[in-house]
């Protein structure tokens, strides 16, 4: 039943011409490299419409440049995916920009604060095929190691199954 509802929502969005894609954990046909975001857009050019803090926003993606509400957030190369997920559990989604360049993947998380989008966390950069999102956590499997970043109050905490240190550069 859940899969049927997900497919119906996806067909509805496609029929309306919207760029957001709804996905379930079972659906990996799009080749997107982040699994578990509430909605996302993956591609070279496009946009994602969503609501946060009672306001409507449009995120724009153009040749690696990501803008949100007339605010340029970042510019870079590789495959880019933008999406939303409520990591902070405050019922307002955070905005995620994930990048894949070769075998390296990473993500930046932005939260709406005082009318502006501010970076609240950075995940990666490390080797791996995909990023999984579940509740307040990101996970990346790199070889035999599993890396996990979990939101705790004001920051993402890092743990690695092999005891290695956090590969994430500082914000």
PDB file of C-alpha atoms in Angstrom:
ATOM      1  CA  UNK A   1       0.000   0.000   0.000  1.00  0.00           C
ATOM      2  CA  UNK A   2       2.825   2.418   0.900  1.00  0.00           C
ATOM      3  CA  UNK A   3       4.550   1.731  -2.430  1.00  0.00           C
ATOM      4  CA  UNK A   4       1.267   2.316  -4.275  1.00  0.00           C
ATOM      5  CA  UNK A   5       0.802   5.684  -2.539  1.00  0.00           C
ATOM      6  CA  UNK A   6       4.391   6.643  -3.368  1.00  0.00           C
ATOM      7  CA  UNK A   7       3.864   5.759  -7.037  1.00  0.00           C
ATOM      8  CA  UNK A   8       0.565   7.698  -7.143  1.00  0.00           C
ATOM      9  CA  UNK A   9       2.282  10.761  -5.664  1.00  0.00           C
ATOM     10  CA  UNK A  10       5.111  10.486  -8.200  1.00  0.00           C
ATOM     11  CA  UNK A  11       2.671  10.267 -11.130  1.00  0.00           C
ATOM     12  CA  UNK A  12       0.710  13.230  -9.754  1.00  0.00           C
ATOM     13  CA  UNK A  13       3.890  15.332  -9.558  1.00  0.00           C
ATOM     14  CA  UNK A  14       4.914  14.302 -13.075  1.00  0.00           C
ATOM     15  CA  UNK A  15       1.434  15.120 -14.379  1.00  0.00           C
ATOM     16  CA  UNK A  16       1.574  18.579 -12.827  1.00  0.00           C
ATOM     17  CA  UNK A  17       5.002  19.234 -14.337  1.00  0.00           C
ATOM     18  CA  UNK A  18       6.707  19.680 -10.970  1.00  0.00           C
ATOM     19  CA  UNK A  19      10.388  18.877 -10.651  1.00  0.00           C
ATOM     20  CA  UNK A  20      10.303  17.327  -7.177  1.00  0.00           C
ATOM     21  CA  UNK A  21      10.601  13.574  -7.044  1.00  0.00           C
ATOM     22  CA  UNK A  22       8.995  11.493  -4.312  1.00  0.00           C
ATOM     23  CA  UNK A  23      10.864   8.353  -3.509  1.00  0.00           C
ATOM     24  CA  UNK A  24      10.657   5.384  -1.219  1.00  0.00           C
ATOM     25  CA  UNK A  25      13.531   3.275   0.057  1.00  0.00           C
ATOM     26  CA  UNK A  26      12.614   0.609  -2.503  1.00  0.00           C
ATOM     27  CA  UNK A  27      12.885   2.970  -5.492  1.00  0.00           C
ATOM     28  CA  UNK A  28      16.389   3.524  -6.856  1.00  0.00           C
ATOM     29  CA  UNK A  29      15.513   3.820 -10.549  1.00  0.00           C
ATOM     30  CA  UNK A  30      16.546   7.488 -10.726  1.00  0.00           C
ATOM     31  CA  UNK A  31      20.212   6.674  -9.906  1.00  0.00           C
ATOM     32  CA  UNK A  32      20.129   9.393  -7.242  1.00  0.00           C
ATOM     33  CA  UNK A  33      22.853   8.890  -4.656  1.00  0.00           C
ATOM     34  CA  UNK A  34      20.934  10.042  -1.566  1.00  0.00           C
ATOM     35  CA  UNK A  35      18.218   7.753  -0.208  1.00  0.00           C
ATOM     36  CA  UNK A  36      15.610   8.827   2.336  1.00  0.00           C
ATOM     37  CA  UNK A  37      15.095  12.559   1.743  1.00  0.00           C
ATOM     38  CA  UNK A  38      11.458  13.677   1.910  1.00  0.00           C
ATOM     39  CA  UNK A  39      11.589  15.201  -1.594  1.00  0.00           C
ATOM     40  CA  UNK A  40      14.507  15.972  -3.865  1.00  0.00           C
ATOM     41  CA  UNK A  41      15.668  17.099  -7.289  1.00  0.00           C
ATOM     42  CA  UNK A  42      18.601  15.397  -9.019  1.00  0.00           C
ATOM     43  CA  UNK A  43      19.909  16.760 -12.298  1.00  0.00           C
ATOM     44  CA  UNK A  44      22.043  19.423 -13.954  1.00  0.00           C
ATOM     45  CA  UNK A  45      19.294  22.057 -14.262  1.00  0.00           C
ATOM     46  CA  UNK A  46      16.035  22.393 -12.389  1.00  0.00           C
ATOM     47  CA  UNK A  47      14.249  23.442  -9.252  1.00  0.00           C
ATOM     48  CA  UNK A  48      12.591  22.151  -6.103  1.00  0.00           C
ATOM     49  CA  UNK A  49       9.614  23.880  -4.477  1.00  0.00           C
ATOM     50  CA  UNK A  50       8.959  23.307  -0.771  1.00  0.00           C
ATOM     51  CA  UNK A  51       7.616  24.936   2.403  1.00  0.00           C
ATOM     52  CA  UNK A  52       9.590  25.687   5.582  1.00  0.00           C
ATOM     53  CA  UNK A  53       8.675  27.927   8.493  1.00  0.00           C
ATOM     54  CA  UNK A  54       5.288  28.623   6.900  1.00  0.00           C
ATOM     55  CA  UNK A  55       6.965  30.120   3.800  1.00  0.00           C
ATOM     56  CA  UNK A  56       7.251  28.768   0.263  1.00  0.00           C
ATOM     57  CA  UNK A  57      10.734  28.424  -1.232  1.00  0.00           C
ATOM     58  CA  UNK A  58      12.194  27.509  -4.606  1.00  0.00           C
ATOM     59  CA  UNK A  59      15.662  26.007  -4.780  1.00  0.00           C
ATOM     60  CA  UNK A  60      17.356  26.400  -8.169  1.00  0.00           C
ATOM     61  CA  UNK A  61      20.113  24.229  -9.546  1.00  0.00           C
ATOM     62  CA  UNK A  62      22.158  25.321 -12.558  1.00  0.00           C
ATOM     63  CA  UNK A  63      25.486  23.759 -13.602  1.00  0.00           C
ATOM     64  CA  UNK A  64      26.557  23.004 -10.023  1.00  0.00           C
ATOM     65  CA  UNK A  65      25.397  26.337  -8.593  1.00  0.00           C
ATOM     66  CA  UNK A  66      22.665  26.088  -5.938  1.00  0.00           C
ATOM     67  CA  UNK A  67      20.475  29.078  -5.022  1.00  0.00           C
ATOM     68  CA  UNK A  68      17.631  29.219  -2.540  1.00  0.00           C
ATOM     69  CA  UNK A  69      15.279  32.200  -2.155  1.00  0.00           C
ATOM     70  CA  UNK A  70      17.637  34.532  -4.101  1.00  0.00           C
ATOM     71  CA  UNK A  71      20.530  33.453  -1.868  1.00  0.00           C
ATOM     72  CA  UNK A  72      23.400  31.604  -3.574  1.00  0.00           C
ATOM     73  CA  UNK A  73      24.330  28.798  -1.194  1.00  0.00           C
ATOM     74  CA  UNK A  74      27.153  27.061  -2.996  1.00  0.00           C
ATOM     75  CA  UNK A  75      28.893  26.484  -6.276  1.00  0.00           C
ATOM     76  CA  UNK A  76      30.840  23.383  -7.247  1.00  0.00           C
ATOM     77  CA  UNK A  77      31.240  20.446  -9.550  1.00  0.00           C
ATOM     78  CA  UNK A  78      30.170  16.853  -9.854  1.00  0.00           C
ATOM     79  CA  UNK A  79      26.660  15.425  -9.616  1.00  0.00           C
ATOM     80  CA  UNK A  80      24.387  17.563  -7.432  1.00  0.00           C
ATOM     81  CA  UNK A  81      21.220  16.597  -5.576  1.00  0.00           C
ATOM     82  CA  UNK A  82      19.092  19.021  -3.533  1.00  0.00           C
ATOM     83  CA  UNK A  83      16.344  18.001  -1.144  1.00  0.00           C
ATOM     84  CA  UNK A  84      14.660  18.474   2.203  1.00  0.00           C
ATOM     85  CA  UNK A  85      14.526  16.477   5.444  1.00  0.00           C
ATOM     86  CA  UNK A  86      13.719  17.361   9.076  1.00  0.00           C
ATOM     87  CA  UNK A  87      16.963  16.461  10.887  1.00  0.00           C
ATOM     88  CA  UNK A  88      16.358  18.808  13.822  1.00  0.00           C
ATOM     89  CA  UNK A  89      12.901  17.332  14.530  1.00  0.00           C
ATOM     90  CA  UNK A  90      11.329  20.814  14.773  1.00  0.00           C
ATOM     91  CA  UNK A  91       8.730  20.193  12.031  1.00  0.00           C
ATOM     92  CA  UNK A  92      10.570  22.542   9.661  1.00  0.00           C
ATOM     93  CA  UNK A  93      12.645  20.805   7.016  1.00  0.00           C
ATOM     94  CA  UNK A  94      16.325  21.496   6.548  1.00  0.00           C
ATOM     95  CA  UNK A  95      17.701  21.939   3.032  1.00  0.00           C
ATOM     96  CA  UNK A  96      20.336  19.441   1.859  1.00  0.00           C
ATOM     97  CA  UNK A  97      22.857  19.888  -0.957  1.00  0.00           C
ATOM     98  CA  UNK A  98      24.664  16.630  -1.735  1.00  0.00           C
ATOM     99  CA  UNK A  99      27.521  16.256  -4.198  1.00  0.00           C
ATOM    100  CA  UNK A 100      29.171  13.249  -5.824  1.00  0.00           C
ATOM    101  CA  UNK A 101      32.458  13.714  -7.636  1.00  0.00           C
ATOM    102  CA  UNK A 102      33.838  10.402  -8.857  1.00  0.00           C
ATOM    103  CA  UNK A 103      33.808   8.102  -5.816  1.00  0.00           C
ATOM    104  CA  UNK A 104      33.683  10.946  -3.266  1.00  0.00           C
ATOM    105  CA  UNK A 105      30.364  12.000  -1.755  1.00  0.00           C
ATOM    106  CA  UNK A 106      29.451  14.736   0.716  1.00  0.00           C
ATOM    107  CA  UNK A 107      26.491  16.845   1.838  1.00  0.00           C
ATOM    108  CA  UNK A 108      25.849  20.247   3.384  1.00  0.00           C
ATOM    109  CA  UNK A 109      22.782  20.920   5.544  1.00  0.00           C
ATOM    110  CA  UNK A 110      21.133  24.359   5.793  1.00  0.00           C
ATOM    111  CA  UNK A 111      18.452  25.578   8.228  1.00  0.00           C
ATOM    112  CA  UNK A 112      16.182  28.593   8.008  1.00  0.00           C
ATOM    113  CA  UNK A 113      17.203  31.101  10.688  1.00  0.00           C
ATOM    114  CA  UNK A 114      16.086  34.730  10.832  1.00  0.00           C
ATOM    115  CA  UNK A 115      14.790  34.623   7.267  1.00  0.00           C
ATOM    116  CA  UNK A 116      18.131  33.366   5.836  1.00  0.00           C
ATOM    117  CA  UNK A 117      19.434  29.879   5.120  1.00  0.00           C
ATOM    118  CA  UNK A 118      22.507  29.117   7.247  1.00  0.00           C
ATOM    119  CA  UNK A 119      24.818  26.092   7.130  1.00  0.00           C
ATOM    120  CA  UNK A 120      24.343  23.896  10.206  1.00  0.00           C
ATOM    121  CA  UNK A 121      26.263  20.800   9.186  1.00  0.00           C
ATOM    122  CA  UNK A 122      28.609  19.170   6.727  1.00  0.00           C
ATOM    123  CA  UNK A 123      28.796  15.439   6.002  1.00  0.00           C
ATOM    124  CA  UNK A 124      31.693  13.614   4.256  1.00  0.00           C
ATOM    125  CA  UNK A 125      33.715  13.966   2.041  1.00  0.00           C
ATOM    126  CA  UNK A 126      34.492  10.299   1.780  1.00  0.00           C
ATOM    127  CA  UNK A 127      34.378   7.395  -0.627  1.00  0.00           C
ATOM    128  CA  UNK A 128      31.077   5.600  -1.013  1.00  0.00           C
ATOM    129  CA  UNK A 129      28.259   4.897  -3.422  1.00  0.00           C
ATOM    130  CA  UNK A 130      25.346   6.576  -1.641  1.00  0.00           C
ATOM    131  CA  UNK A 131      24.210   8.538   1.381  1.00  0.00           C
ATOM    132  CA  UNK A 132      21.303   7.184   3.412  1.00  0.00           C
ATOM    133  CA  UNK A 133      19.114   9.472   5.491  1.00  0.00           C
ATOM    134  CA  UNK A 134      16.917   8.222   8.326  1.00  0.00           C
ATOM    135  CA  UNK A 135      15.371  10.381  11.043  1.00  0.00           C
ATOM    136  CA  UNK A 136      18.241  12.501  12.446  1.00  0.00           C
ATOM    137  CA  UNK A 137      21.116  10.587  10.804  1.00  0.00           C
ATOM    138  CA  UNK A 138      23.219  10.337   7.648  1.00  0.00           C
ATOM    139  CA  UNK A 139      25.113   7.118   6.902  1.00  0.00           C
ATOM    140  CA  UNK A 140      27.739   6.340   4.272  1.00  0.00           C
ATOM    141  CA  UNK A 141      29.286   2.899   3.746  1.00  0.00           C
ATOM    142  CA  UNK A 142      32.876   3.178   2.578  1.00  0.00           C
ATOM    143  CA  UNK A 143      34.487  -0.196   1.988  1.00  0.00           C
ATOM    144  CA  UNK A 144      34.010  -2.195   5.195  1.00  0.00           C
ATOM    145  CA  UNK A 145      33.413   0.905   7.349  1.00  0.00           C
ATOM    146  CA  UNK A 146      30.058   2.492   8.136  1.00  0.00           C
ATOM    147  CA  UNK A 147      30.193   6.232   8.862  1.00  0.00           C
ATOM    148  CA  UNK A 148      27.274   7.840  10.735  1.00  0.00           C
ATOM    149  CA  UNK A 149      26.542  11.506  11.444  1.00  0.00           C
ATOM    150  CA  UNK A 150      23.654  12.020  13.911  1.00  0.00           C
ATOM    151  CA  UNK A 151      22.011  15.351  14.791  1.00  0.00           C
ATOM    152  CA  UNK A 152      22.170  16.014  18.554  1.00  0.00           C
ATOM    153  CA  UNK A 153      20.735  19.389  19.558  1.00  0.00           C
ATOM    154  CA  UNK A 154      23.065  21.764  17.737  1.00  0.00           C
ATOM    155  CA  UNK A 155      25.479  19.712  15.618  1.00  0.00           C
ATOM    156  CA  UNK A 156      26.070  16.405  13.868  1.00  0.00           C
ATOM    157  CA  UNK A 157      28.095  13.880  15.904  1.00  0.00           C
ATOM    158  CA  UNK A 158      30.302  11.412  14.025  1.00  0.00           C
ATOM    159  CA  UNK A 159      30.879   7.701  14.641  1.00  0.00           C
ATOM    160  CA  UNK A 160      32.745   5.180  12.498  1.00  0.00           C
ATOM    161  CA  UNK A 161      32.480   1.403  12.749  1.00  0.00           C
ATOM    162  CA  UNK A 162      36.249   1.128  12.195  1.00  0.00           C
ATOM    163  CA  UNK A 163      37.152   3.802  14.790  1.00  0.00           C
ATOM    164  CA  UNK A 164      38.481   6.255  12.196  1.00  0.00           C
ATOM    165  CA  UNK A 165      38.197  10.014  12.653  1.00  0.00           C
ATOM    166  CA  UNK A 166      35.634  12.238  10.941  1.00  0.00           C
ATOM    167  CA  UNK A 167      36.640  12.930   7.296  1.00  0.00           C
ATOM    168  CA  UNK A 168      34.438  16.042   7.187  1.00  0.00           C
ATOM    169  CA  UNK A 169      36.193  19.390   6.637  1.00  0.00           C
ATOM    170  CA  UNK A 170      35.094  22.145   9.041  1.00  0.00           C
ATOM    171  CA  UNK A 171      32.355  24.560   8.005  1.00  0.00           C
TER     172      UNK A 171
END
